Amino acid sequence: MNKNTQTSVEADPSLPVIRMTRDFAATPERVLRAHTDPALFVRWVGPDATSSRIEHWDARTGGSWRYVSAHDGVEYGFHGCFHEVRPDRIVQTFTFEGDPDGVALETLWFEDLGDGRTRLRAQSLVDSFESRDAWLRSGMETGVDEGYAKLDRMLADGAV
């Protein structure tokens, strides 16, 4: 678990799974919208040192997505399919195109905590412990935490 940030990131010791939890000062509807509206998503996803663009985005059950992030002139592509999109949950695949065989199954839950607050819980199941540990070594925690900090600011500013 990363104790220096607001995002809890944990590796399951018995499964090739990464679990993340973060609370937001916004309703589940607003947090879900930030994950499904491409114009919002592209503004907060990833580390501060990257910029991203949406190539394709169809956030509905059965839809698909692709975005490209750039850092120091190098581009990194990501794509997946939305298996289920509903008010309390998103189930999707996630592939980093630099490792096209490494498809993760991700589930995001949007839990209403009351008083306009939401707990986002996310789980990524990958194909092996080696892949999971490579994700963790890649700087994923920094990207997740910096991205969600940007989302926190967007929610506070009323941009979502």
Short mmCIF file of C-alpha atoms in Angstrom, two decimals:
data_model
loop_
_atom_site.label_atom_id
_atom_site.label_comp_id
_atom_site.label_asym_id
_atom_site.label_seq_id
_atom_site.Cartn_x
_atom_site.Cartn_y
_atom_site.Cartn_z
CA MET A 1 0.00 0.00 0.00
CA ASN A 2 1.21 3.47 -0.82
CA LYS A 3 0.90 5.43 2.43
CA ASN A 4 2.15 8.75 1.01
CA THR A 5 -0.89 9.35 -1.18
CA GLN A 6 -4.64 9.37 -1.01
CA THR A 7 -4.86 6.34 -3.29
CA SER A 8 -4.44 2.94 -1.71
CA VAL A 9 -2.71 0.52 -4.10
CA GLU A 10 -2.36 -3.10 -2.99
CA ALA A 11 -1.07 -6.26 -4.64
CA ASP A 12 -3.02 -9.36 -3.68
CA PRO A 13 -0.53 -11.92 -2.28
CA SER A 14 -2.46 -14.94 -3.65
CA LEU A 15 -3.75 -13.67 -7.03
CA PRO A 16 -2.22 -11.58 -9.85
CA VAL A 17 -4.49 -8.69 -8.88
CA ILE A 18 -3.94 -5.02 -8.09
CA ARG A 19 -6.61 -3.29 -5.98
CA MET A 20 -6.94 0.48 -5.63
CA THR A 21 -9.20 2.61 -3.46
CA ARG A 22 -9.71 6.36 -3.40
CA ASP A 23 -12.40 8.61 -1.97
CA PHE A 24 -13.68 11.64 -3.88
CA ALA A 25 -15.65 14.68 -2.71
CA ALA A 26 -18.28 14.18 -5.42
CA THR A 27 -21.32 12.05 -6.12
CA PRO A 28 -20.97 8.67 -7.81
CA GLU A 29 -22.65 10.13 -10.90
CA ARG A 30 -19.94 12.79 -11.26
CA VAL A 31 -17.07 10.35 -10.67
CA LEU A 32 -18.58 7.91 -13.18
CA ARG A 33 -19.00 10.72 -15.72
CA ALA A 34 -15.30 11.58 -15.35
CA HIS A 35 -14.51 7.96 -16.29
CA THR A 36 -16.92 7.72 -19.23
CA ASP A 37 -16.90 11.17 -20.87
CA PRO A 38 -13.85 11.27 -23.17
CA ALA A 39 -13.47 15.06 -22.95
CA LEU A 40 -13.19 14.76 -19.16
CA PHE A 41 -11.20 11.52 -19.01
CA VAL A 42 -8.42 12.85 -21.25
CA ARG A 43 -7.94 15.84 -18.94
CA TRP A 44 -7.08 13.82 -15.84
CA VAL A 45 -5.74 10.41 -16.89
CA GLY A 46 -2.09 9.66 -16.22
CA PRO A 47 0.90 11.31 -14.62
CA ASP A 48 1.40 15.07 -14.66
CA ALA A 49 4.31 14.79 -17.12
CA THR A 50 2.14 13.22 -19.84
CA SER A 51 -0.48 14.50 -22.23
CA SER A 52 -3.16 12.28 -23.74
CA ARG A 53 -5.52 12.23 -26.68
CA ILE A 54 -8.56 10.09 -27.35
CA GLU A 55 -8.45 8.07 -30.57
CA HIS A 56 -11.77 6.26 -30.05
CA TRP A 57 -14.26 6.27 -27.17
CA ASP A 58 -17.62 4.50 -26.94
CA ALA A 59 -18.37 4.24 -23.21
CA ARG A 60 -21.34 1.88 -23.24
CA THR A 61 -21.83 -1.80 -22.59
CA GLY A 62 -20.23 -3.47 -25.61
CA GLY A 63 -18.27 -0.36 -26.61
CA SER A 64 -14.53 0.10 -26.94
CA TRP A 65 -11.86 2.74 -26.40
CA ARG A 66 -8.33 3.76 -27.32
CA TYR A 67 -6.16 6.63 -26.14
CA VAL A 68 -2.55 7.65 -26.61
CA SER A 69 -0.37 9.28 -23.96
CA ALA A 70 2.85 11.13 -24.75
CA HIS A 71 5.87 11.84 -22.58
CA ASP A 72 9.06 13.51 -23.83
CA GLY A 73 8.00 12.96 -27.44
CA VAL A 74 7.37 9.23 -27.01
CA GLU A 75 3.81 7.95 -27.46
CA TYR A 76 2.20 5.04 -25.59
CA GLY A 77 -1.09 3.54 -26.76
CA PHE A 78 -3.76 1.89 -24.61
CA HIS A 79 -6.99 0.23 -25.67
CA GLY A 80 -9.80 -1.95 -24.39
CA CYS A 81 -13.46 -2.87 -24.45
CA PHE A 82 -16.25 -1.78 -22.14
CA HIS A 83 -17.91 -5.04 -21.14
CA GLU A 84 -20.38 -3.35 -18.84
CA VAL A 85 -21.11 0.28 -18.02
CA ARG A 86 -23.75 0.98 -15.41
CA PRO A 87 -24.26 3.66 -12.72
CA ASP A 88 -22.38 1.77 -9.99
CA ARG A 89 -19.78 -0.18 -11.98
CA ILE A 90 -17.58 -0.36 -15.07
CA VAL A 91 -16.09 -3.64 -16.29
CA GLN A 92 -13.51 -3.27 -19.05
CA THR A 93 -10.38 -4.72 -20.54
CA PHE A 94 -7.15 -2.73 -20.53
CA THR A 95 -4.17 -3.30 -22.81
CA PHE A 96 -0.93 -1.35 -22.94
CA GLU A 97 0.03 -1.64 -26.59
CA GLY A 98 3.70 -2.01 -25.67
CA ASP A 99 2.68 -5.40 -24.18
CA PRO A 100 -0.16 -6.52 -26.46
CA ASP A 101 -0.44 -9.95 -24.85
CA GLY A 102 -0.91 -8.43 -21.38
CA VAL A 103 -4.67 -7.87 -21.29
CA ALA A 104 -6.08 -6.97 -17.88
CA LEU A 105 -9.68 -7.32 -16.76
CA GLU A 106 -10.62 -4.24 -14.73
CA THR A 107 -13.63 -3.59 -12.55
CA LEU A 108 -14.37 -0.16 -11.07
CA TRP A 109 -17.02 0.24 -8.37
CA PHE A 110 -18.54 3.64 -7.51
CA GLU A 111 -19.79 3.47 -3.91
CA ASP A 112 -22.03 6.23 -2.58
CA LEU A 113 -20.71 7.24 0.85
CA GLY A 114 -23.45 9.86 1.34
CA ASP A 115 -22.93 13.59 1.80
CA GLY A 116 -21.79 13.94 -1.82
CA ARG A 117 -18.81 11.57 -1.42
CA THR A 118 -17.81 8.51 -3.42
CA ARG A 119 -15.42 5.66 -2.78
CA LEU A 120 -13.90 4.37 -6.00
CA ARG A 121 -12.63 0.81 -5.77
CA ALA A 122 -10.79 -0.67 -8.73
CA GLN A 123 -9.41 -4.12 -9.38
CA SER A 124 -7.11 -5.18 -12.21
CA LEU A 125 -6.64 -8.89 -12.87
CA VAL A 126 -3.61 -9.65 -15.03
CA ASP A 127 -2.35 -12.95 -16.47
CA SER A 128 0.57 -13.56 -14.11
CA PHE A 129 2.33 -12.42 -10.97
CA GLU A 130 5.24 -11.31 -13.18
CA SER A 131 2.92 -9.01 -15.17
CA ARG A 132 1.35 -7.64 -12.01
CA ASP A 133 4.73 -6.88 -10.48
CA ALA A 134 5.93 -5.27 -13.73
CA TRP A 135 2.87 -2.96 -13.63
CA LEU A 136 3.75 -1.96 -10.08
CA ARG A 137 7.43 -1.36 -10.98
CA SER A 138 6.41 0.74 -14.02
CA GLY A 139 5.43 3.77 -11.97
CA MET A 140 1.74 2.94 -12.20
CA GLU A 141 1.11 4.20 -8.65
CA THR A 142 2.47 7.64 -9.50
CA GLY A 143 0.36 7.84 -12.64
CA VAL A 144 -2.78 6.76 -10.80
CA ASP A 145 -2.23 9.11 -7.90
CA GLU A 146 -1.29 12.15 -10.01
CA GLY A 147 -4.22 11.47 -12.34
CA TYR A 148 -6.70 11.20 -9.50
CA ALA A 149 -5.28 14.37 -7.93
CA LYS A 150 -6.10 16.14 -11.23
CA LEU A 151 -9.59 14.63 -11.08
CA ASP A 152 -9.97 15.87 -7.49
CA ARG A 153 -9.20 19.41 -8.71
CA MET A 154 -11.65 19.11 -11.62
CA LEU A 155 -14.39 17.92 -9.26
CA ALA A 156 -13.67 20.76 -6.80
CA ASP A 157 -13.70 23.34 -9.63
CA GLY A 158 -17.03 22.07 -10.97
CA ALA A 159 -15.49 20.95 -14.28
CA VAL A 160 -17.28 17.59 -13.89
#
